[in-house]
PDB file of C-alpha atoms in Angstrom:
ATOM      1  CA  MET A 129     -29.592 139.267 -97.590  1.00 37.00           C
ATOM      2  CA  PRO A 130     -32.334 139.497 -95.304  1.00 41.00           C
ATOM      3  CA  SER A 131     -34.336 136.122 -95.830  1.00 40.00           C
ATOM      4  CA  SER A 132     -38.090 134.988 -95.205  1.00 40.00           C
ATOM      5  CA  HIS A 133     -39.319 132.532 -92.818  1.00 43.00           C
ATOM      6  CA  SER A 134     -41.989 130.246 -92.640  1.00 40.00           C
ATOM      7  CA  GLU A 135     -45.892 131.988 -92.932  1.00 42.00           C
ATOM      8  CA  PRO A 136     -47.449 132.388 -89.038  1.00 41.00           C
ATOM      9  CA  SER A 137     -49.703 130.245 -86.845  1.00 40.00           C
ATOM     10  CA  LYS A 138     -53.501 130.416 -87.032  1.00 40.00           C
ATOM     11  CA  VAL A 139     -53.760 131.589 -83.306  1.00 42.00           C
ATOM     12  CA  GLN A 140     -52.256 134.940 -84.274  1.00 49.00           C
ATOM     13  CA  ASP A 141     -52.241 138.440 -81.808  1.00 58.00           C
ATOM     14  CA  GLN A 142     -53.124 142.017 -83.619  1.00 54.00           C
ATOM     15  CA  ASN A 143     -51.858 141.976 -87.064  1.00 53.00           C
ATOM     16  CA  PHE A 144     -51.129 145.390 -89.147  1.00 52.00           C
ATOM     17  CA  ASP A 145     -50.955 144.214 -92.317  1.00 53.00           C
ATOM     18  CA  LYS A 146     -53.736 146.536 -93.143  1.00 51.00           C
ATOM     19  CA  LEU A 147     -52.714 149.448 -91.085  1.00 55.00           C
ATOM     20  CA  ALA A 148     -49.089 148.956 -91.532  1.00 51.00           C
ATOM     21  CA  GLN A 149     -48.105 152.557 -93.794  1.00 59.00           C
ATOM     22  CA  LYS A 150     -50.384 154.154 -91.631  1.00 57.00           C
ATOM     23  CA  PHE A 151     -49.175 152.031 -88.103  1.00 57.00           C
ATOM     24  CA  ALA A 152     -45.652 152.948 -90.019  1.00 61.00           C
ATOM     25  CA  ASN A 153     -46.627 157.039 -90.306  1.00 60.00           C
ATOM     26  CA  ASN A 154     -47.882 157.124 -86.288  1.00 60.00           C
ATOM     27  CA  ILE A 155     -45.033 155.742 -84.478  1.00 68.00           C
ATOM     28  CA  TYR A 156     -41.959 157.609 -86.116  1.00 68.00           C
ATOM     29  CA  GLY A 157     -43.463 160.014 -88.514  1.00 76.00           C
ATOM     30  CA  THR A 158     -45.383 162.466 -86.144  1.00 90.00           C
ATOM     31  CA  PRO A 159     -44.058 164.292 -83.358  1.00 93.00           C
ATOM     32  CA  LYS A 160     -44.786 161.765 -80.683  1.00 93.00           C
ATOM     33  CA  GLY A 161     -42.708 159.213 -82.262  1.00 93.00           C
ATOM     34  CA  GLN A 162     -40.645 161.509 -82.915  1.00 94.00           C
ATOM     35  CA  ILE A 163     -40.085 161.821 -78.460  1.00 97.00           C
ATOM     36  CA  ARG A 164     -40.624 157.824 -78.627  1.00 96.00           C
ATOM     37  CA  ALA A 165     -37.223 156.960 -81.285  1.00 96.00           C
ATOM     38  CA  ALA A 166     -35.464 159.667 -78.582  1.00 97.00           C
ATOM     39  CA  VAL A 167     -35.771 158.196 -75.515  1.00 98.00           C
ATOM     40  CA  LEU A 168     -35.577 154.448 -76.597  1.00 98.00           C
ATOM     41  CA  TRP A 169     -32.548 155.659 -78.547  1.00 98.00           C
ATOM     42  CA  ARG A 170     -30.927 157.551 -75.156  1.00 98.00           C
ATOM     43  CA  ASP A 171     -31.696 154.523 -73.294  1.00 98.00           C
ATOM     44  CA  LEU A 172     -30.195 151.952 -75.695  1.00 98.00           C
ATOM     45  CA  GLN A 173     -27.235 153.697 -75.933  1.00 97.00           C
ATOM     46  CA  GLU A 174     -26.449 154.686 -72.351  1.00 98.00           C
ATOM     47  CA  GLN A 175     -26.769 150.380 -72.498  1.00 97.00           C
ATOM     48  CA  LEU A 176     -24.779 149.398 -75.084  1.00 97.00           C
ATOM     49  CA  PRO A 177     -21.273 149.463 -73.428  1.00 95.00           C
ATOM     50  CA  TYR A 178     -22.265 147.764 -71.161  1.00 95.00           C
ATOM     51  CA  PHE A 179     -21.075 144.693 -74.081  1.00 95.00           C
ATOM     52  CA  ALA A 180     -17.677 146.587 -74.508  1.00 94.00           C
ATOM     53  CA  GLY A 181     -17.671 147.133 -78.007  1.00 92.00           C
ATOM     54  CA  ARG A 182     -18.636 143.795 -79.469  1.00 95.00           C
ATOM     55  CA  LYS A 183     -20.447 142.510 -82.080  1.00 97.00           C
ATOM     56  CA  LEU A 184     -24.433 141.681 -80.909  1.00 98.00           C
ATOM     57  CA  ARG A 185     -27.042 139.062 -82.205  1.00 98.00           C
ATOM     58  CA  VAL A 186     -29.706 141.228 -81.967  1.00 98.00           C
ATOM     59  CA  LEU A 187     -33.550 139.798 -81.785  1.00 98.00           C
ATOM     60  CA  ASP A 188     -36.208 142.619 -82.413  1.00 98.00           C
ATOM     61  CA  ALA A 189     -39.130 140.809 -81.320  1.00 98.00           C
ATOM     62  CA  GLY A 190     -42.584 142.196 -83.101  1.00 96.00           C
ATOM     63  CA  GLY A 191     -40.089 145.017 -84.733  1.00 96.00           C
ATOM     64  CA  GLY A 192     -41.923 146.313 -87.443  1.00 93.00           C
ATOM     65  CA  PHE A 193     -40.315 147.824 -90.366  1.00 94.00           C
ATOM     66  CA  GLY A 194     -37.604 147.392 -88.085  1.00 96.00           C
ATOM     67  CA  PHE A 195     -36.593 151.316 -87.058  1.00 95.00           C
ATOM     68  CA  PHE A 196     -34.381 150.144 -84.334  1.00 97.00           C
ATOM     69  CA  SER A 197     -32.777 147.118 -86.174  1.00 98.00           C
ATOM     70  CA  GLN A 198     -31.356 149.028 -88.520  1.00 97.00           C
ATOM     71  CA  LYS A 199     -29.748 151.784 -86.731  1.00 97.00           C
ATOM     72  CA  LEU A 200     -28.282 148.881 -84.370  1.00 98.00           C
ATOM     73  CA  ALA A 201     -27.555 147.090 -88.396  1.00 98.00           C
ATOM     74  CA  ALA A 202     -25.791 149.970 -89.235  1.00 97.00           C
ATOM     75  CA  MET A 203     -23.600 150.264 -85.469  1.00 97.00           C
ATOM     76  CA  GLY A 204     -22.282 146.488 -87.030  1.00 97.00           C
ATOM     77  CA  HIS A 205     -24.517 144.146 -84.974  1.00 98.00           C
ATOM     78  CA  GLU A 206     -26.567 140.818 -86.313  1.00 98.00           C
ATOM     79  CA  VAL A 207     -30.079 141.603 -86.619  1.00 98.00           C
ATOM     80  CA  VAL A 208     -32.880 139.127 -86.302  1.00 98.00           C
ATOM     81  CA  LEU A 209     -36.180 140.687 -86.519  1.00 98.00           C
ATOM     82  CA  CYS A 210     -39.614 139.518 -86.957  1.00 98.00           C
ATOM     83  CA  ASP A 211     -42.865 140.643 -87.163  1.00 96.00           C
ATOM     84  CA  ILE A 212     -46.252 138.816 -87.398  1.00 94.00           C
ATOM     85  CA  SER A 213     -47.219 141.485 -90.489  1.00 93.00           C
ATOM     86  CA  SER A 214     -45.646 140.997 -93.958  1.00 94.00           C
ATOM     87  CA  ALA A 215     -46.936 144.616 -95.165  1.00 93.00           C
ATOM     88  CA  MET A 216     -45.052 145.742 -92.214  1.00 93.00           C
ATOM     89  CA  LEU A 217     -41.081 143.516 -93.332  1.00 96.00           C
ATOM     90  CA  GLU A 218     -42.141 144.198 -96.918  1.00 95.00           C
ATOM     91  CA  GLN A 219     -41.610 148.108 -95.425  1.00 94.00           C
ATOM     92  CA  ALA A 220     -38.095 146.870 -93.886  1.00 96.00           C
ATOM     93  CA  ARG A 221     -37.169 145.207 -96.667  1.00 96.00           C
ATOM     94  CA  GLU A 222     -37.352 148.168 -98.669  1.00 96.00           C
ATOM     95  CA  GLN A 223     -35.754 150.299 -96.233  1.00 95.00           C
ATOM     96  CA  ILE A 224     -32.853 147.480 -95.642  1.00 97.00           C
ATOM     97  CA  ALA A 225     -32.436 147.685 -99.829  1.00 97.00           C
ATOM     98  CA  ALA A 226     -32.333 151.262-100.397  1.00 96.00           C
ATOM     99  CA  SER A 227     -29.565 151.318 -97.136  1.00 96.00           C
ATOM    100  CA  ALA A 228     -26.433 153.389 -98.131  1.00 94.00           C
ATOM    101  CA  GLU A 229     -24.567 150.410 -95.908  1.00 93.00           C
ATOM    102  CA  PRO A 230     -24.904 147.074 -96.184  1.00 95.00           C
ATOM    103  CA  LEU A 231     -27.225 145.628 -93.107  1.00 97.00           C
ATOM    104  CA  ASP A 232     -27.327 142.344 -91.586  1.00 98.00           C
ATOM    105  CA  ILE A 233     -30.971 141.573 -90.707  1.00 98.00           C
ATOM    106  CA  GLN A 234     -32.603 138.715 -90.945  1.00 98.00           C
ATOM    107  CA  LEU A 235     -36.364 139.349 -91.009  1.00 98.00           C
ATOM    108  CA  LEU A 236     -38.831 136.495 -90.162  1.00 97.00           C
ATOM    109  CA  HIS A 237     -42.364 136.170 -90.571  1.00 97.00           C
ATOM    110  CA  CYS A 238     -43.781 134.543 -87.667  1.00 95.00           C
ATOM    111  CA  ALA A 239     -45.936 135.590 -84.462  1.00 95.00           C
ATOM    112  CA  ILE A 240     -43.398 136.106 -81.421  1.00 95.00           C
ATOM    113  CA  GLN A 241     -44.805 132.375 -79.750  1.00 95.00           C
ATOM    114  CA  GLU A 242     -43.448 130.838 -82.930  1.00 96.00           C
ATOM    115  CA  LEU A 243     -39.655 132.186 -82.140  1.00 97.00           C
ATOM    116  CA  ASN A 244     -37.366 129.170 -80.715  1.00 94.00           C
ATOM    117  CA  VAL A 245     -34.450 128.817 -79.257  1.00 96.00           C
ATOM    118  CA  THR A 246     -33.387 125.634 -81.245  1.00 96.00           C
ATOM    119  CA  GLU A 247     -33.826 127.160 -84.330  1.00 95.00           C
ATOM    120  CA  LEU A 248     -32.563 130.626 -83.399  1.00 97.00           C
ATOM    121  CA  GLY A 249     -30.576 129.813 -81.021  1.00 98.00           C
ATOM    122  CA  GLN A 250     -30.004 132.582 -78.426  1.00 98.00           C
ATOM    123  CA  PHE A 251     -28.996 136.779 -78.173  1.00 98.00           C
ATOM    124  CA  ASP A 252     -27.520 139.412 -76.615  1.00 98.00           C
ATOM    125  CA  LEU A 253     -29.973 141.847 -76.708  1.00 98.00           C
ATOM    126  CA  ILE A 254     -33.670 141.685 -77.405  1.00 98.00           C
ATOM    127  CA  LEU A 255     -35.610 144.317 -78.087  1.00 98.00           C
ATOM    128  CA  CYS A 256     -39.727 143.519 -77.518  1.00 98.00           C
ATOM    129  CA  HIS A 257     -40.780 147.678 -77.788  1.00 98.00           C
ATOM    130  CA  ALA A 258     -45.066 148.293 -77.719  1.00 95.00           C
ATOM    131  CA  VAL A 259     -46.070 144.710 -78.665  1.00 96.00           C
ATOM    132  CA  ALA A 260     -46.686 143.281 -74.808  1.00 97.00           C
ATOM    133  CA  GLU A 261     -50.390 145.876 -74.727  1.00 96.00           C
ATOM    134  CA  TRP A 262     -51.827 143.263 -77.901  1.00 93.00           C
ATOM    135  CA  LEU A 263     -50.666 139.759 -76.981  1.00 94.00           C
ATOM    136  CA  HIS A 264     -53.905 137.830 -75.133  1.00 91.00           C
ATOM    137  CA  ASP A 265     -51.116 136.252 -72.724  1.00 95.00           C
ATOM    138  CA  ALA A 266     -48.386 138.740 -72.370  1.00 97.00           C
ATOM    139  CA  LYS A 267     -46.118 137.549 -69.414  1.00 98.00           C
ATOM    140  CA  SER A 268     -46.289 134.018 -71.346  1.00 97.00           C
ATOM    141  CA  THR A 269     -45.251 135.074 -74.168  1.00 97.00           C
ATOM    142  CA  LEU A 270     -42.588 137.653 -73.068  1.00 98.00           C
ATOM    143  CA  ALA A 271     -41.148 134.471 -70.292  1.00 97.00           C
ATOM    144  CA  GLY A 272     -40.981 132.220 -73.925  1.00 97.00           C
ATOM    145  CA  LEU A 273     -39.474 135.447 -75.437  1.00 97.00           C
ATOM    146  CA  LEU A 274     -36.805 135.178 -72.819  1.00 97.00           C
ATOM    147  CA  SER A 275     -35.783 131.666 -73.321  1.00 97.00           C
ATOM    148  CA  LEU A 276     -34.064 133.777 -76.218  1.00 98.00           C
ATOM    149  CA  LEU A 277     -31.887 135.562 -74.243  1.00 98.00           C
ATOM    150  CA  LYS A 278     -28.536 134.992 -73.548  1.00 98.00           C
ATOM    151  CA  ASP A 279     -27.187 134.502 -69.817  1.00 97.00           C
ATOM    152  CA  ASP A 280     -25.747 138.383 -69.019  1.00 97.00           C
ATOM    153  CA  GLY A 281     -27.588 139.634 -71.332  1.00 98.00           C
ATOM    154  CA  LEU A 282     -30.021 142.599 -72.183  1.00 98.00           C
ATOM    155  CA  PHE A 283     -34.085 142.729 -72.326  1.00 98.00           C
ATOM    156  CA  SER A 284     -35.178 146.346 -73.831  1.00 98.00           C
ATOM    157  CA  LEU A 285     -39.147 146.272 -73.161  1.00 98.00           C
ATOM    158  CA  MET A 286     -41.934 149.226 -73.989  1.00 98.00           C
ATOM    159  CA  PHE A 287     -45.198 148.771 -72.924  1.00 98.00           C
ATOM    160  CA  PHE A 288     -48.609 150.826 -72.962  1.00 97.00           C
ATOM    161  CA  ASN A 289     -49.034 152.211 -69.255  1.00 98.00           C
ATOM    162  CA  LYS A 290     -52.647 151.290 -68.312  1.00 96.00           C
ATOM    163  CA  GLU A 291     -52.543 154.227 -65.969  1.00 96.00           C
ATOM    164  CA  ALA A 292     -51.481 156.682 -68.257  1.00 96.00           C
ATOM    165  CA  MET A 293     -54.588 155.733 -70.557  1.00 94.00           C
ATOM    166  CA  ARG A 294     -56.477 155.947 -67.205  1.00 94.00           C
ATOM    167  CA  PHE A 295     -55.377 159.578 -66.407  1.00 95.00           C
ATOM    168  CA  HIS A 296     -55.373 160.456 -70.136  1.00 94.00           C
ATOM    169  CA  ALA A 297     -58.693 160.183 -70.332  1.00 92.00           C
ATOM    170  CA  LEU A 298     -59.589 161.653 -66.588  1.00 94.00           C
ATOM    171  CA  VAL A 299     -57.921 164.614 -67.708  1.00 92.00           C
ATOM    172  CA  SER A 300     -59.751 165.027 -71.033  1.00 90.00           C
ATOM    173  CA  GLY A 301     -63.304 163.939 -69.510  1.00 93.00           C
ATOM    174  CA  ASN A 302     -64.521 161.064 -70.403  1.00 91.00           C
ATOM    175  CA  LEU A 303     -65.316 159.703 -66.746  1.00 92.00           C
ATOM    176  CA  ASP A 304     -67.637 157.512 -68.441  1.00 91.00           C
ATOM    177  CA  TYR A 305     -64.762 155.619 -70.597  1.00 89.00           C
ATOM    178  CA  VAL A 306     -62.830 155.697 -66.501  1.00 90.00           C
ATOM    179  CA  ALA A 307     -66.393 154.391 -64.693  1.00 93.00           C
ATOM    180  CA  ALA A 308     -66.463 151.327 -67.001  1.00 90.00           C
ATOM    181  CA  ASP A 309     -62.633 150.367 -66.867  1.00 88.00           C
ATOM    182  CA  LEU A 310     -61.049 151.905 -69.961  1.00 86.00           C
ATOM    183  CA  GLN A 311     -63.805 149.752 -71.951  1.00 83.00           C
ATOM    184  CA  THR A 312     -65.422 150.710 -74.931  1.00 74.00           C
ATOM    185  CA  ARG A 313     -67.972 149.097 -77.423  1.00 60.00           C
ATOM    186  CA  LYS A 314     -66.580 151.171 -80.042  1.00 62.00           C
ATOM    187  CA  LYS A 315     -63.300 149.654 -81.793  1.00 57.00           C
ATOM    188  CA  VAL A 316     -60.524 151.669 -81.738  1.00 55.00           C
ATOM    189  CA  ARG A 317     -58.117 150.371 -83.977  1.00 57.00           C
ATOM    190  CA  LEU A 318     -54.954 151.923 -83.340  1.00 67.00           C
ATOM    191  CA  SER A 319     -55.744 151.667 -79.267  1.00 76.00           C
ATOM    192  CA  PRO A 320     -54.089 148.605 -77.584  1.00 88.00           C
ATOM    193  CA  LYS A 321     -56.165 145.897 -75.951  1.00 86.00           C
ATOM    194  CA  HIS A 322     -53.858 145.149 -73.179  1.00 93.00           C
ATOM    195  CA  PRO A 323     -52.684 148.132 -71.671  1.00 95.00           C
ATOM    196  CA  LEU A 324     -49.903 146.773 -68.466  1.00 97.00           C
ATOM    197  CA  GLN A 325     -49.958 148.150 -64.938  1.00 97.00           C
ATOM    198  CA  ILE A 326     -45.947 148.983 -64.135  1.00 98.00           C
ATOM    199  CA  ALA A 327     -46.472 147.412 -60.920  1.00 98.00           C
ATOM    200  CA  ASP A 328     -47.200 143.884 -62.348  1.00 98.00           C
ATOM    201  CA  VAL A 329     -44.056 143.806 -65.087  1.00 98.00           C
ATOM    202  CA  GLN A 330     -41.840 144.466 -62.219  1.00 98.00           C
ATOM    203  CA  ALA A 331     -43.551 141.997 -60.304  1.00 98.00           C
ATOM    204  CA  TRP A 332     -42.598 139.454 -63.318  1.00 98.00           C
ATOM    205  CA  PHE A 333     -39.348 140.361 -63.653  1.00 98.00           C
ATOM    206  CA  ASN A 334     -39.093 140.149 -60.048  1.00 98.00           C
ATOM    207  CA  GLU A 335     -40.386 136.425 -60.794  1.00 97.00           C
ATOM    208  CA  TRP A 336     -38.109 136.220 -63.752  1.00 97.00           C
ATOM    209  CA  GLN A 337     -34.901 137.339 -61.343  1.00 97.00           C
ATOM    210  CA  LEU A 338     -34.390 140.220 -64.127  1.00 98.00           C
ATOM    211  CA  GLU A 339     -32.228 143.135 -63.542  1.00 98.00           C
ATOM    212  CA  LEU A 340     -33.485 146.551 -63.747  1.00 98.00           C
ATOM    213  CA  ARG A 341     -31.382 148.817 -65.149  1.00 98.00           C
ATOM    214  CA  CYS A 342     -33.009 151.613 -66.906  1.00 98.00           C
ATOM    215  CA  GLU A 343     -36.778 153.093 -66.561  1.00 98.00           C
ATOM    216  CA  SER A 344     -38.121 155.904 -68.280  1.00 98.00           C
ATOM    217  CA  GLY A 345     -41.478 156.732 -69.097  1.00 98.00           C
ATOM    218  CA  VAL A 346     -41.926 157.278 -72.518  1.00 98.00           C
ATOM    219  CA  ARG A 347     -44.439 161.243 -74.041  1.00 98.00           C
ATOM    220  CA  VAL A 348     -44.721 162.036 -70.320  1.00 98.00           C
ATOM    221  CA  ILE A 349     -45.504 165.537 -71.897  1.00 97.00           C
ATOM    222  CA  HIS A 350     -46.716 165.570 -75.274  1.00 96.00           C
ATOM    223  CA  ASP A 351     -50.102 163.540 -74.502  1.00 95.00           C
ATOM    224  CA  TYR A 352     -51.269 165.402 -72.032  1.00 95.00           C
ATOM    225  CA  LEU A 353     -51.015 169.212 -73.652  1.00 95.00           C
ATOM    226  CA  LYS A 354     -53.531 171.920 -74.217  1.00 91.00           C
ATOM    227  CA  LYS A 355     -54.957 172.076 -77.472  1.00 86.00           C
ATOM    228  CA  SER A 356     -53.734 175.588 -77.266  1.00 87.00           C
ATOM    229  CA  LEU A 357     -50.499 176.417 -76.699  1.00 88.00           C
ATOM    230  CA  PRO A 358     -47.940 179.193 -76.395  1.00 89.00           C
ATOM    231  CA  ASP A 359     -47.158 181.796 -80.240  1.00 90.00           C
ATOM    232  CA  ASN A 360     -43.335 180.951 -79.276  1.00 92.00           C
ATOM    233  CA  PHE A 361     -43.672 176.388 -78.161  1.00 92.00           C
ATOM    234  CA  ASP A 362     -41.323 175.419 -79.945  1.00 95.00           C
ATOM    235  CA  PHE A 363     -40.667 171.585 -80.702  1.00 95.00           C
ATOM    236  CA  GLN A 364     -37.025 170.844 -79.805  1.00 95.00           C
ATOM    237  CA  GLN A 365     -37.756 172.655 -76.194  1.00 97.00           C
ATOM    238  CA  LEU A 366     -40.458 169.952 -75.431  1.00 97.00           C
ATOM    239  CA  LEU A 367     -38.208 167.337 -76.699  1.00 97.00           C
ATOM    240  CA  GLU A 368     -35.406 168.057 -73.995  1.00 98.00           C
ATOM    241  CA  MET A 369     -37.814 168.386 -71.682  1.00 98.00           C
ATOM    242  CA  GLU A 370     -39.517 165.019 -72.545  1.00 98.00           C
ATOM    243  CA  LEU A 371     -35.617 163.521 -72.016  1.00 98.00           C
ATOM    244  CA  LYS A 372     -34.957 164.902 -68.747  1.00 98.00           C
ATOM    245  CA  TYR A 373     -38.115 164.097 -66.779  1.00 98.00           C
ATOM    246  CA  SER A 374     -38.570 161.336 -68.366  1.00 98.00           C
ATOM    247  CA  ARG A 375     -37.141 159.323 -64.893  1.00 98.00           C
ATOM    248  CA  GLN A 376     -38.057 161.747 -62.177  1.00 98.00           C
ATOM    249  CA  GLN A 377     -41.397 160.925 -60.776  1.00 98.00           C
ATOM    250  CA  PRO A 378     -44.502 160.797 -60.931  1.00 97.00           C
ATOM    251  CA  TYR A 379     -44.144 162.521 -64.527  1.00 98.00           C
ATOM    252  CA  LEU A 380     -42.113 158.512 -65.678  1.00 98.00           C
ATOM    253  CA  SER A 381     -45.342 157.260 -64.103  1.00 98.00           C
ATOM    254  CA  LEU A 382     -47.550 159.250 -66.098  1.00 97.00           C
ATOM    255  CA  GLY A 383     -45.514 158.648 -69.105  1.00 98.00           C
ATOM    256  CA  ARG A 384     -48.066 156.594 -72.653  1.00 97.00           C
ATOM    257  CA  TYR A 385     -45.471 154.054 -72.534  1.00 98.00           C
ATOM    258  CA  VAL A 386     -42.672 152.911 -70.064  1.00 98.00           C
ATOM    259  CA  HIS A 387     -39.565 151.325 -71.166  1.00 98.00           C
ATOM    260  CA  PHE A 388     -37.710 149.090 -69.370  1.00 98.00           C
ATOM    261  CA  ILE A 389     -33.860 147.787 -69.402  1.00 98.00           C
ATOM    262  CA  ALA A 390     -33.044 144.396 -67.888  1.00 98.00           C
ATOM    263  CA  HIS A 391     -30.523 142.408 -67.296  1.00 98.00           C
ATOM    264  CA  LYS A 392     -30.091 138.411 -67.130  1.00 97.00           C
ATOM    265  CA  ALA A 393     -28.118 137.039 -64.282  1.00 91.00           C
ATOM    266  CA  SER A 394     -25.910 134.269 -65.605  1.00 81.00           C
ATOM    267  CA  GLY A 395     -25.720 131.650 -63.205  1.00 67.00           C
ATOM    268  CA  PRO A 396     -28.174 127.886 -62.447  1.00 56.00           C
ATOM    269  CA  ASN A 397     -30.929 130.016 -60.611  1.00 54.00           C
ATOM    270  CA  ASN A 398     -32.586 132.196 -63.565  1.00 56.00           C
ATOM    271  CA  SER A 399     -34.725 129.899 -65.350  1.00 57.00           C
ATOM    272  CA  ILE A 400     -38.021 131.589 -66.177  1.00 61.00           C
ATOM    273  CA  GLU A 401     -41.770 130.637 -66.303  1.00 60.00           C
ATOM    274  CA  GLY A 402     -44.539 132.084 -67.853  1.00 54.00           C
TER     275      GLY A 402
END
């Protein structure tokens, strides 16, 4: 049965309690969400054979209603799903209860910064998708999260790509926005506050001695489509093209999000500090 954790600390990053349904719909209830899900699931499925079929302990950090938590639990893995939003976790609870098969998912209502190895132990696989760009200090938070990753484990990180954000604004004609370095006085609640540079994240991974095993752009085409599309436009064909070009440059670097999967080597020299 899913269980709850203590209330999150007062110092919080973005919380989607008031926007939970809208946010969930935007993530996976739209064509762009279907592309996101397809790219991430392909990447994960390609890496899971690394574990030779054994049952995994998985941490879905900031996982919302647990789209991938539920898919991995359905494969027989043991999952811990944490999120700062109680509303998102309530959606997860309802979906888990409605599942046709038992799902081994523990729910924790807390901020990522509150997760600790003493209480939870370590995990074979950690997911952190579309979270880093909402954090005030992504590097330190991710470094702390990696303390919960076992030696020889895998870390799946998807982050909002600042250069894609800039390029999208350029081709949309929002030149003043670009000139202001993507800062605006208007509050856009579903627009990430802290997009990341690919090179910065790569540098962090190198510093943490993580071996990058997978790199994909997420929505390398969709977000640049013209408003007027051909009469024979086919979403399934678009999805196939997204998967094809997601790992090819220069398209990868223009993905609205970028997905990395990295391996944490075993040994005495793999300590991670923020």
